[in-house]
Amino acid sequence: MSKPKFKNPVVNWIDYRLPIFTFMNHELNEYPTPKNLNYFWNFGSLAGITLVIMIVTGIVLSMNYTAHIDYAFDSVERIMRDVNHGWLLRYIHMNGASFFFIVVYIHIFRGLYYGSYKAPREILWILGVLILLLMMATAFMGYVLPWGQMSFWGATVITNLFSAIPLVGESIVTWLWGGFSVDNPTLNRFFSLHFVLPFVIVGVVILHLVALHRFGSNNPIGIDVKGKQDTIPFHPYYTIKDLFGLSVFATVFAAAVFFFPNFMGHPDNYIPANPMVTPAHIVPEWYFLPFYAILRAIPDKLGGVLFMFGAIMVLFVLPWLDKSSVRSSQFRPLYKLFFWFLVIDCIALGYLGAMPAEGIYVVLSRLATAYYFFHFLIILPLLPKIESTRPLPVSISTPIITTSSNASTVMAMREKK
Amino acid sequence: MTNKNTPDDKNKRDFLQVSTYALGAVGAASFVWPLINQMNPAADTLALASTEVDLEQLEEGQAITVTWRGKPVFIRHRTKEEIASAKDQLLDGLRDPQTDDERVKNEKYIVLVGVCTHLGCVPLGQKSGDVKGEYGGWFCPCHGSHYDHSGRIRKGPAPTNLEIPQYSFLSDTLIKIG
Ligand code: HEM
Ligand code: FES
């Protein structure tokens, strides 16, 4: 460190001893970012912000929450009625969970569409799937805390999934419960884990970002950055774009919190838990519905559980299932088509997961489940053999005119001016 | 001065290294076990008292639900027809083959843990107005499991028959569960 890098001498003094400012400057300011990112690249920062919102509201909620089966429901009602701004904090936390999943699912499908999971970003992708799993565990246990009917029966059904494991299944379930049914020990440990898992997520998010900054962001045309002319510094270009995205997101989020706070919830969860009576129609939160549909589609207990977890496991190995070296769907006409089929399939699974498991819904769930696995295990490995991809541009700055998008023409014209 | 590494020395070091790792692993495992085992049912949870139920008032065709270990237990005073249909059932057609005799102590009363063996919902069928499923016993609305008059699984995703709790008749109409 020959000459001081920052104008402020105090900053320099600190940075010499703890290079935190160099680090921030490197990763958040001059960090070279592809210049052609579209709005789908906003969802990463939105996910990070939502995680912070969840942690902040969660910590203040836990100052007023009582993790005991006799008091939990009432303590949440007290938060809603008596605690100053308690209703707001709880509605932010409750809707925040749904928005977190909306943001993360869009973020994931962005990755699928633009091939962001391909080399050299495999570990980045795997860490992302791990974050999804941790989020699911966290949200599941959080939903148990208010100790309503859906909390109780959701917890019962989901923990019972483990009883499908041969030989040790029953012992595992007893161990998870700390008793012979979902009861006070279960609520206590779920609260403890619900409190701590988000901080584990923060840790994995940091690893996710380290892996991201190794090679930088992928981009809509999916080719590597070739030099300085292909990038712009993160600040101010993407900081301002992320902030703009955040203001749009915050508007929608606030509309939900203030005008439709219970739209994504289930009314039965405002009935205190009753271990003697199962509600007539139990459904998980919307963000679990596609997986729930897969669980119910398989007419065998162990099979259903395996397929449900398998639906996430295929995502872990996705970088090795898709053998095409072209990343972006823009140059893969067939993959693009199948991508949209997959989107429709996932939405269909979500719908079917909310319907009763009878008649036509069972048949459709089975078809949709079969197609989900068919996409990942058969279509993706075979596709490169039959697909003729479009020619790739030479670089991000000089796209060839033959691509279907006229964006390249526009860019070329701008450059002439 | 003989401080050269002889083959003997190397063997000694390998032994020391392996035994250190092994001992370390045993030490770590013996610390982790209490961390895991604290999640198993505690002594007071295991010691939960048994439940006594008087069946004097339970008329033929009626059922009651009592709580035992935090779970519902179904007790049904079966009608003649229900007993006959449970007994006549051939074992061939059953997913979890058991005769009715194996499942009752007194054929008039069937005592069952009222928890679906699929994923743990409480089946319907205790109240007279309830849906009882295609085999007339109990029906689990969560994912559609049908149980017969003996609580045996007949249709749907549940893998096994409704569980029979430990119980004994203290007199003709007094039973003790647990
Ligand atoms: C990944 C981040 C998180 C997610 C996805 C999440 C999700 C949830 C969900 C779905 C609920 C149920 C809301 C309801 O229906 O009432 C909940 C409740 C709760 N969460 Fe979180 N949470 C997160 C982080 C946290 C953190 C970090 C804390 C504490 C430090 C926390 C503390 C609580 C408390 C005390 C409740 C019970 C009060 C209530 O039900 O509103 N959460 N959480
Ligand atoms: S829990 Fe009864 S059918 Fe699934």
XYZ file of C-alpha atoms and ligand atoms in Angstrom:
642
model
C 0.000 0.000 0.000
C 2.246 2.772 -1.299
C 0.009 5.807 -1.483
C -3.310 6.519 0.247
C -6.296 5.462 -1.841
C -9.135 7.326 -0.158
C -9.537 11.071 0.301
C -10.561 10.803 3.936
C -7.461 10.210 6.131
C -9.475 8.420 8.824
C -10.805 5.982 6.247
C -7.260 5.465 5.048
C -5.979 4.856 8.557
C -8.624 2.204 9.164
C -8.326 0.664 5.722
C -4.591 0.167 6.161
C -5.291 -1.949 9.239
C -8.628 -3.489 8.235
C -9.086 -3.346 4.450
C -12.870 -3.163 4.684
C -13.131 -0.049 2.502
C -10.922 -1.535 -0.194
C -13.143 -4.571 -0.111
C -16.369 -2.571 -0.398
C -14.929 -0.383 -3.137
C -13.857 -3.461 -5.034
C -17.105 -5.461 -4.655
C -19.774 -2.755 -4.642
C -18.331 0.268 -6.407
C -15.932 -0.489 -9.249
C -17.081 -4.143 -9.498
C -17.301 -4.608 -13.289
C -20.760 -5.799 -14.301
C -22.006 -6.798 -17.771
C -23.618 -3.753 -19.307
C -26.617 -5.567 -20.788
C -28.361 -6.888 -17.636
C -32.168 -6.646 -17.741
C -34.661 -6.292 -14.899
C -34.545 -9.999 -14.082
C -31.161 -9.272 -12.536
C -32.871 -7.141 -9.871
C -34.228 -10.118 -7.996
C -30.965 -11.104 -6.341
C -30.664 -7.817 -4.509
C -34.398 -7.900 -3.742
C -33.969 -11.337 -2.142
C -31.126 -10.006 0.015
C -33.193 -7.016 1.129
C -36.186 -9.227 1.909
C -33.955 -11.460 4.047
C -32.906 -8.400 6.049
C -36.547 -7.310 6.428
C -37.450 -10.794 7.704
C -34.623 -10.795 10.236
C -35.400 -7.303 11.536
C -39.162 -7.864 11.889
C -38.531 -11.370 13.247
C -36.274 -10.111 16.029
C -38.837 -7.550 17.205
C -41.692 -10.075 16.953
C -39.755 -12.503 19.121
C -39.600 -9.799 21.827
C -43.378 -10.187 22.147
C -43.910 -13.826 21.265
C -44.268 -16.710 23.760
C -43.228 -20.158 22.588
C -45.618 -22.278 24.653
C -48.661 -24.169 23.406
C -50.899 -22.456 26.015
C -49.738 -18.925 25.189
C -48.427 -18.861 21.608
C -51.748 -18.203 19.879
C -52.734 -15.533 22.410
C -49.332 -13.879 22.275
C -49.687 -13.491 18.497
C -53.200 -12.071 18.956
C -51.748 -9.678 21.532
C -49.135 -8.624 18.982
C -52.000 -7.935 16.589
C -54.193 -5.973 19.012
C -52.163 -4.510 21.873
C -48.473 -4.258 21.007
C -47.649 -0.855 19.468
C -47.480 -1.330 15.697
C -47.524 -5.065 16.352
C -50.081 -5.614 13.584
C -47.753 -3.902 11.115
C -44.686 -5.860 12.153
C -46.514 -9.163 12.016
C -48.142 -8.436 8.660
C -44.752 -7.416 7.224
C -43.200 -10.656 8.534
C -46.108 -12.822 7.396
C -46.373 -11.324 3.901
C -42.609 -10.956 3.752
C -42.311 -14.742 3.746
C -44.572 -14.962 0.685
C -42.756 -12.141 -1.108
C -39.428 -13.740 -0.275
C -40.544 -16.867 -2.132
C -41.986 -14.883 -5.052
C -38.664 -13.079 -5.449
C -36.563 -16.210 -5.062
C -38.685 -18.264 -7.470
C -38.349 -15.536 -10.125
C -34.618 -15.412 -9.391
C -34.391 -19.183 -9.925
C -36.403 -19.204 -13.160
C -34.206 -16.347 -14.395
C -31.255 -18.671 -13.827
C -33.004 -21.480 -15.719
C -33.874 -19.240 -18.677
C -30.427 -17.707 -19.106
C -28.440 -20.854 -18.226
C -26.788 -19.173 -15.243
C -26.147 -22.560 -13.608
C -23.623 -23.611 -16.254
C -19.833 -23.662 -15.912
C -18.150 -21.912 -14.205
C -21.137 -21.056 -11.966
C -22.124 -24.560 -10.756
C -21.237 -23.952 -7.098
C -22.981 -20.596 -7.166
C -26.123 -22.404 -8.344
C -25.812 -25.223 -5.799
C -25.470 -22.699 -2.969
C -28.635 -21.060 -4.293
C -30.575 -24.340 -4.130
C -29.239 -24.814 -0.596
C -30.593 -21.362 0.330
C -33.982 -22.405 -1.089
C -33.983 -25.530 1.108
C -33.048 -23.516 4.211
C -35.746 -20.957 3.415
C -38.313 -23.730 3.153
C -37.308 -25.159 6.515
C -37.387 -21.698 8.084
C -40.763 -20.745 6.644
C -42.246 -24.111 7.608
C -41.163 -23.735 11.224
C -42.213 -20.071 11.338
C -45.700 -21.013 10.211
C -45.978 -23.362 13.200
C -45.275 -20.572 15.719
C -48.733 -18.864 15.793
C -50.120 -22.296 16.832
C -53.297 -22.131 14.770
C -55.048 -25.124 13.204
C -52.950 -24.953 10.015
C -49.776 -24.523 12.070
C -50.510 -27.673 14.024
C -51.702 -29.869 11.190
C -49.083 -28.617 8.752
C -46.438 -29.516 11.324
C -48.048 -32.930 11.892
C -48.250 -33.852 8.214
C -44.778 -32.586 7.308
C -42.954 -34.157 10.265
C -44.787 -37.411 9.539
C -43.142 -37.451 6.107
C -40.054 -38.760 7.866
C -41.960 -41.801 9.148
C -41.819 -43.072 5.566
C -38.111 -43.853 6.011
C -37.784 -47.629 6.460
C -36.799 -48.997 9.915
C -35.758 -45.759 11.647
C -38.637 -43.553 10.426
C -40.748 -43.769 13.587
C -37.781 -43.050 15.873
C -36.840 -40.039 13.770
C -40.355 -38.612 14.037
C -40.420 -39.125 17.828
C -37.037 -37.421 17.980
C -38.263 -34.483 15.885
C -41.332 -34.094 18.106
C -39.658 -34.727 21.447
C -42.778 -36.681 22.355
C -45.532 -38.768 20.815
C -47.229 -36.008 18.853
C -46.580 -32.412 17.840
C -46.625 -30.741 21.247
C -44.896 -28.193 23.451
C -41.358 -29.575 22.993
C -41.914 -29.381 19.221
C -43.032 -25.748 19.383
C -40.027 -24.796 21.516
C -37.440 -26.323 19.235
C -39.139 -24.925 16.142
C -38.950 -21.443 17.635
C -35.288 -21.903 18.450
C -34.497 -23.145 14.927
C -36.727 -20.560 13.273
C -34.730 -17.892 15.067
C -31.323 -19.208 14.105
C -31.760 -20.612 10.572
C -32.096 -17.150 8.923
C -28.611 -16.354 10.202
C -27.363 -19.588 8.667
C -28.997 -18.375 5.446
C -27.026 -15.132 5.753
C -23.860 -17.219 5.925
C -24.740 -19.203 2.803
C -25.750 -15.980 1.020
C -22.256 -14.625 1.699
C -20.731 -17.752 0.130
C -23.187 -17.358 -2.764
C -21.885 -13.812 -3.314
C -18.238 -14.836 -3.056
C -18.884 -17.433 -5.762
C -20.765 -14.832 -7.819
C -17.969 -12.291 -7.669
C -15.426 -14.855 -8.807
C -16.684 -14.712 -12.408
C -19.278 -11.953 -12.170
C -22.884 -12.030 -13.301
C -24.111 -13.989 -16.279
C -26.108 -11.816 -18.698
C -29.097 -12.071 -21.059
C -27.055 -13.312 -24.015
C -25.114 -15.689 -21.808
C -21.655 -15.188 -23.328
C -18.575 -14.352 -21.275
C -17.421 -10.793 -20.763
C -14.559 -10.260 -23.232
C -13.065 -7.043 -21.864
C -13.630 -3.655 -20.322
C -15.880 -2.497 -23.161
C -18.464 -5.147 -22.106
C -18.837 -3.957 -18.517
C -19.833 -0.923 -16.490
C -18.994 -0.270 -12.836
C -21.598 -1.528 -10.375
C -21.903 1.923 -8.830
C -23.738 4.086 -9.834
C -25.275 2.129 -12.723
C -26.611 -0.953 -10.967
C -26.983 0.573 -7.516
C -29.478 3.021 -8.995
C -31.212 0.297 -11.010
C -31.473 -1.950 -7.955
C -32.882 0.966 -5.952
C -35.470 1.660 -8.615
C -36.441 -2.037 -8.611
C -36.644 -1.914 -4.835
C -39.057 1.025 -4.895
C -41.389 -0.832 -7.277
C -41.143 -3.980 -5.144
C -41.735 -2.022 -1.933
C -44.863 -0.465 -3.433
C -46.383 -3.854 -4.240
C -45.272 -5.276 -0.895
C -46.797 -2.338 0.995
C -50.052 -2.690 -0.961
C -50.279 -6.307 0.192
C -49.397 -5.494 3.813
C -51.881 -2.627 4.081
C -54.751 -3.730 1.867
C -54.670 -7.544 1.516
C -52.633 -8.780 4.486
C -54.409 -12.125 4.700
C -54.798 -12.781 0.986
C -51.956 -15.310 0.847
C -52.771 -16.862 4.227
C -55.375 -19.362 5.320
C -58.319 -18.384 7.581
C -58.118 -21.665 9.545
C -54.890 -20.463 11.082
C -56.898 -17.960 13.119
C -58.471 -20.950 14.930
C -56.321 -22.126 17.861
C -54.637 -25.512 17.340
C -56.784 -28.516 18.280
C -54.938 -31.862 18.281
C -58.263 -33.753 18.280
C -59.763 -32.300 15.075
C -58.146 -32.065 11.651
C -59.545 -29.269 9.433
C -61.534 -30.690 6.501
C -59.136 -29.379 3.885
C -55.548 -28.865 4.908
C -53.220 -27.137 2.496
C -49.715 -25.826 3.008
C -48.705 -22.224 2.275
C -48.861 -21.434 -1.445
C -45.101 -21.607 -1.943
C -45.101 -25.310 -1.008
C -48.058 -26.286 -3.203
C -46.144 -27.638 -6.244
C -44.137 -29.926 -3.962
C -47.261 -30.931 -2.057
C -48.924 -31.865 -5.371
C -45.962 -34.131 -6.187
C -46.191 -35.740 -2.730
C -49.857 -36.566 -3.222
C -49.502 -37.640 -6.844
C -47.537 -40.780 -5.894
C -49.866 -43.451 -4.456
C -47.199 -44.751 -2.080
C -46.048 -43.118 1.154
C -42.297 -43.563 0.777
C -42.468 -42.967 -2.982
C -44.331 -39.703 -2.509
C -41.745 -38.431 -0.054
C -38.848 -39.467 -2.302
C -40.318 -37.784 -5.357
C -41.039 -34.618 -3.394
C -37.466 -34.296 -2.187
C -36.294 -35.497 -5.608
C -37.969 -32.461 -7.176
C -35.391 -30.294 -5.402
C -32.531 -32.768 -5.730
C -32.710 -32.567 -9.547
C -31.960 -28.862 -9.195
C -28.700 -29.660 -7.408
C -27.469 -31.767 -10.325
C -28.963 -29.559 -13.031
C -25.555 -28.206 -14.178
C -24.671 -31.761 -15.220
C -28.055 -32.659 -16.695
C -28.091 -29.817 -19.198
C -25.203 -30.665 -21.483
C -25.583 -27.776 -23.920
C -22.659 -25.351 -23.885
C -24.889 -22.443 -24.941
C -26.216 -20.643 -21.879
C -28.978 -18.261 -22.870
C -32.353 -19.419 -24.221
C -32.138 -16.598 -26.735
C -29.928 -18.845 -28.828
C -31.676 -22.140 -27.979
C -35.062 -22.183 -29.738
C -36.076 -25.645 -28.476
C -34.883 -25.123 -24.931
C -36.823 -21.877 -24.817
C -40.005 -23.735 -25.738
C -39.423 -26.404 -23.079
C -38.563 -23.732 -20.524
C -42.038 -22.256 -20.927
C -43.604 -25.746 -20.736
C -41.801 -26.175 -17.407
C -43.124 -22.843 -16.136
C -46.673 -23.893 -17.061
C -46.091 -27.307 -15.481
C -44.946 -25.754 -12.183
C -47.937 -23.399 -12.090
C -50.228 -26.352 -12.836
C -48.638 -28.327 -9.989
C -49.209 -25.365 -7.683
C -52.876 -25.234 -8.654
C -53.316 -29.003 -8.281
C -51.641 -28.938 -4.857
C -54.439 -26.685 -3.629
C -57.229 -28.927 -4.990
C -58.616 -31.962 -3.145
C -56.753 -35.199 -3.953
C -59.549 -36.924 -5.844
C -60.850 -37.700 -9.326
C -59.410 -35.745 -12.239
C -57.032 -33.785 -9.972
C -55.148 -36.956 -9.092
C -54.710 -37.884 -12.762
C -53.554 -34.389 -13.673
C -51.152 -34.249 -10.698
C -49.560 -37.478 -11.893
C -49.144 -36.178 -15.435
C -47.683 -32.883 -14.231
C -45.314 -34.684 -11.843
C -44.171 -37.009 -14.610
C -43.547 -34.058 -16.908
C -41.515 -32.207 -14.261
C -39.041 -35.075 -13.993
C -39.203 -35.757 -17.727
C -38.025 -32.184 -18.333
C -34.966 -32.451 -16.121
C -33.978 -36.089 -16.582
C -34.830 -36.760 -20.242
C -35.354 -33.561 -22.206
C -32.363 -31.603 -20.911
C -29.722 -34.313 -21.490
C -31.116 -35.173 -24.948
C -31.803 -31.681 -26.230
C -28.250 -30.724 -27.329
C -28.279 -33.780 -29.645
C -31.183 -32.480 -31.708
C -31.195 -28.745 -31.166
C -29.442 -26.421 -33.624
C -28.547 -23.323 -31.655
C -28.472 -19.858 -33.179
C -25.049 -18.280 -33.866
C -23.635 -16.540 -30.803
C -22.560 -12.879 -30.970
C -18.822 -12.252 -30.849
C -19.112 -10.222 -27.677
C -21.628 -8.370 -25.546
C -20.680 -5.097 -27.270
C -20.892 -6.391 -30.829
C -23.944 -8.597 -31.177
C -24.466 -9.938 -34.687
C -27.516 -8.672 -36.521
C -28.863 -12.141 -37.361
C -30.298 -12.686 -33.855
C -34.038 -12.478 -33.645
C -34.031 -9.602 -31.179
C -33.804 -6.202 -32.739
C -32.107 -4.947 -29.608
C -28.798 -5.521 -31.331
C -29.805 -3.317 -34.259
C -30.874 -0.598 -31.881
C -27.560 -0.835 -30.088
C -25.616 -0.702 -33.311
C -27.541 2.410 -34.351
C -26.859 4.053 -31.001
C -23.192 3.364 -31.360
C -23.115 5.088 -34.793
C -24.619 8.244 -33.287
C 23.264 -38.619 17.210
C 20.593 -40.621 15.489
C 17.865 -38.158 14.598
C 17.362 -39.534 11.086
C 13.866 -40.790 10.220
C 14.115 -44.551 10.330
C 11.186 -46.616 8.987
C 10.478 -47.461 12.614
C 10.047 -43.789 13.466
C 7.638 -43.349 10.593
C 5.512 -46.252 11.777
C 5.450 -44.807 15.268
C 4.347 -41.425 13.963
C 1.646 -42.967 11.784
C 0.377 -44.859 14.791
C 0.338 -41.722 16.935
C -1.418 -39.760 14.215
C -4.108 -42.376 13.574
C -4.765 -42.934 17.264
C -5.018 -39.166 17.866
C -7.592 -38.802 15.083
C -9.536 -41.821 16.325
C -9.597 -40.595 19.902
C -10.568 -37.118 18.759
C -13.437 -38.547 16.717
C -14.709 -40.590 19.667
C -14.463 -37.543 21.900
C -16.362 -35.350 19.435
C -19.060 -38.001 18.942
C -19.555 -38.422 22.682
C -20.110 -34.670 22.933
C -22.485 -34.546 19.953
C -24.672 -37.384 21.239
C -26.085 -35.398 24.225
C -26.819 -32.541 21.826
C -28.879 -34.879 19.657
C -30.389 -36.966 22.412
C -31.814 -33.955 24.284
C -34.391 -33.795 21.488
C -35.787 -37.250 22.326
C -38.817 -37.389 24.673
C -37.910 -36.207 28.170
C -38.523 -38.328 31.282
C -41.706 -36.455 32.256
C -43.061 -36.829 28.712
C -42.401 -40.580 28.845
C -44.023 -40.816 32.283
C -47.382 -39.491 31.067
C -50.092 -41.287 33.014
C -52.361 -43.853 31.473
C -56.023 -43.119 30.831
C -58.978 -45.049 32.254
C -62.268 -45.044 30.389
C -65.671 -46.282 31.561
C -67.647 -47.780 28.676
C -70.881 -48.296 30.658
C -72.708 -45.470 28.862
C -71.411 -46.318 25.390
C -74.377 -47.740 23.455
C -74.079 -50.061 20.497
C -73.201 -48.024 17.390
C -71.722 -45.167 19.415
C -68.129 -44.043 19.604
C -66.072 -41.854 21.910
C -62.694 -40.203 21.509
C -60.340 -39.904 24.470
C -56.884 -38.360 24.721
C -53.815 -40.447 25.406
C -50.223 -39.185 25.041
C -51.612 -36.109 23.305
C -53.258 -38.230 20.644
C -56.895 -39.121 20.088
C -57.895 -42.709 20.859
C -61.068 -43.991 19.191
C -63.293 -46.421 21.084
C -66.267 -47.758 19.176
C -69.013 -50.057 20.402
C -69.577 -51.960 17.187
C -72.936 -53.235 15.957
C -73.507 -56.926 15.113
C -73.312 -56.142 11.394
C -70.071 -54.244 11.778
C -68.500 -57.104 13.724
C -69.680 -59.601 11.145
C -68.354 -57.578 8.224
C -64.990 -57.102 9.983
C -64.720 -60.838 10.675
C -65.857 -62.029 7.246
C -63.232 -60.045 5.414
C -60.746 -62.352 3.657
C -57.095 -61.533 4.341
C -56.246 -61.755 0.623
C -57.617 -58.357 -0.209
C -55.809 -56.518 2.595
C -52.784 -54.266 2.323
C -51.743 -54.965 5.913
C -53.278 -58.418 6.523
C -54.642 -58.903 10.044
C -57.740 -60.745 11.214
C -60.295 -58.875 13.292
C -59.556 -61.203 16.226
C -55.932 -60.046 16.280
C -57.136 -56.464 16.597
C -59.645 -56.662 19.463
C -59.700 -57.883 23.071
C -63.498 -57.893 23.259
C -65.083 -57.996 19.829
C -67.774 -55.506 20.840
C -65.232 -52.738 21.371
C -62.608 -51.678 18.884
C -59.900 -49.459 20.405
C -57.665 -47.559 17.966
C -55.155 -44.737 17.944
C -57.119 -42.168 15.925
C -54.166 -41.096 13.829
C -54.008 -41.866 10.128
C -50.941 -43.995 9.393
C -50.270 -41.950 6.291
C -49.246 -38.535 7.588
C -50.980 -38.256 10.917
C -54.349 -36.556 10.397
C -57.323 -37.540 12.557
C -59.719 -39.599 10.396
C -63.457 -38.854 10.327
C -66.052 -41.441 11.372
C -66.472 -40.978 15.115
C -69.571 -38.787 14.909
C -72.773 -40.143 13.440
C -72.871 -37.500 10.696
C -69.251 -38.045 9.602
C -68.136 -39.369 6.252
C -66.997 -42.924 6.979
C -65.433 -43.856 3.662
C -66.140 -46.701 1.252
C -65.605 -49.429 3.884
C -67.819 -47.867 6.544
C -65.184 -47.464 9.241
C -63.173 -44.253 9.106
C -62.115 -41.890 6.366
C -59.087 -39.599 6.409
C -59.887 -36.418 4.491
C -56.276 -35.255 4.196
C -55.249 -37.508 1.315
C -58.176 -39.911 1.153
C -57.435 -43.070 3.169
C -60.368 -45.460 3.814
C -60.428 -47.761 6.868
C -62.882 -50.605 7.588
C -64.796 -51.555 10.777
C -61.640 -53.075 12.178
C -59.569 -49.951 11.417
C -57.737 -51.771 8.646
C -56.466 -49.764 5.685
C -58.431 -50.604 2.538
C -57.882 -47.784 0.081
C -55.746 -44.667 -0.213
C -52.113 -43.814 0.552
C -51.835 -45.012 4.186
C -49.465 -48.010 4.394
C -50.716 -49.753 7.563
C -53.811 -50.360 9.673
C -54.773 -47.896 12.398
C -52.554 -48.628 15.377
C -53.925 -50.447 18.432
C -52.729 -48.805 21.666
C -51.676 -50.870 24.687
C -54.787 -51.377 26.783
C -56.436 -53.836 29.128
C -59.939 -54.447 30.433
C -60.048 -53.821 34.181
C -63.658 -55.053 34.230
C -66.270 -55.741 31.529
C -66.776 -52.066 30.848
C -63.703 -50.356 32.311
C -60.553 -50.129 30.223
C -57.145 -48.724 30.933
C -55.145 -47.346 28.015
C -51.362 -47.243 28.342
C -35.712 -16.484 6.210
C -36.332 -15.620 6.939
C -37.675 -15.878 7.605
C -38.820 -16.449 7.090
C -39.021 -16.989 5.657
C -39.826 -16.447 8.145
C -41.133 -16.935 8.018
C -42.112 -16.879 8.997
C -43.479 -17.254 8.827
C -44.103 -17.830 7.536
C -44.131 -17.025 10.007
C -45.611 -17.233 10.294
C -46.348 -15.927 10.143
C -47.771 -16.068 10.558
O -48.541 -16.719 9.836
O -48.116 -15.541 11.612
C -43.168 -16.535 10.949
C -43.448 -16.220 12.273
C -42.503 -15.766 13.191
N -41.166 -15.515 12.944
Fe -40.230 -15.677 11.155
N -39.282 -15.890 9.279
C -37.967 -15.538 9.002
C -37.065 -14.960 9.887
C -37.283 -14.785 11.260
C -36.286 -14.372 12.235
C -34.821 -14.077 11.901
C -36.907 -14.320 13.464
C -36.332 -13.976 14.822
C -35.122 -13.550 15.028
C -38.289 -14.683 13.272
C -39.252 -14.721 14.293
C -40.573 -15.076 14.121
C -41.581 -15.067 15.170
C -41.349 -14.646 16.637
C -42.787 -15.502 14.587
C -44.150 -15.706 15.311
C -45.019 -14.489 15.240
C -45.969 -14.567 14.073
O -46.497 -15.636 13.796
O -46.181 -13.539 13.432
N -38.485 -14.969 11.927
N -41.927 -16.450 10.309
S -52.894 -38.269 6.559
Fe -54.579 -39.536 6.263
S -54.563 -39.831 4.150
Fe -52.788 -38.612 4.454
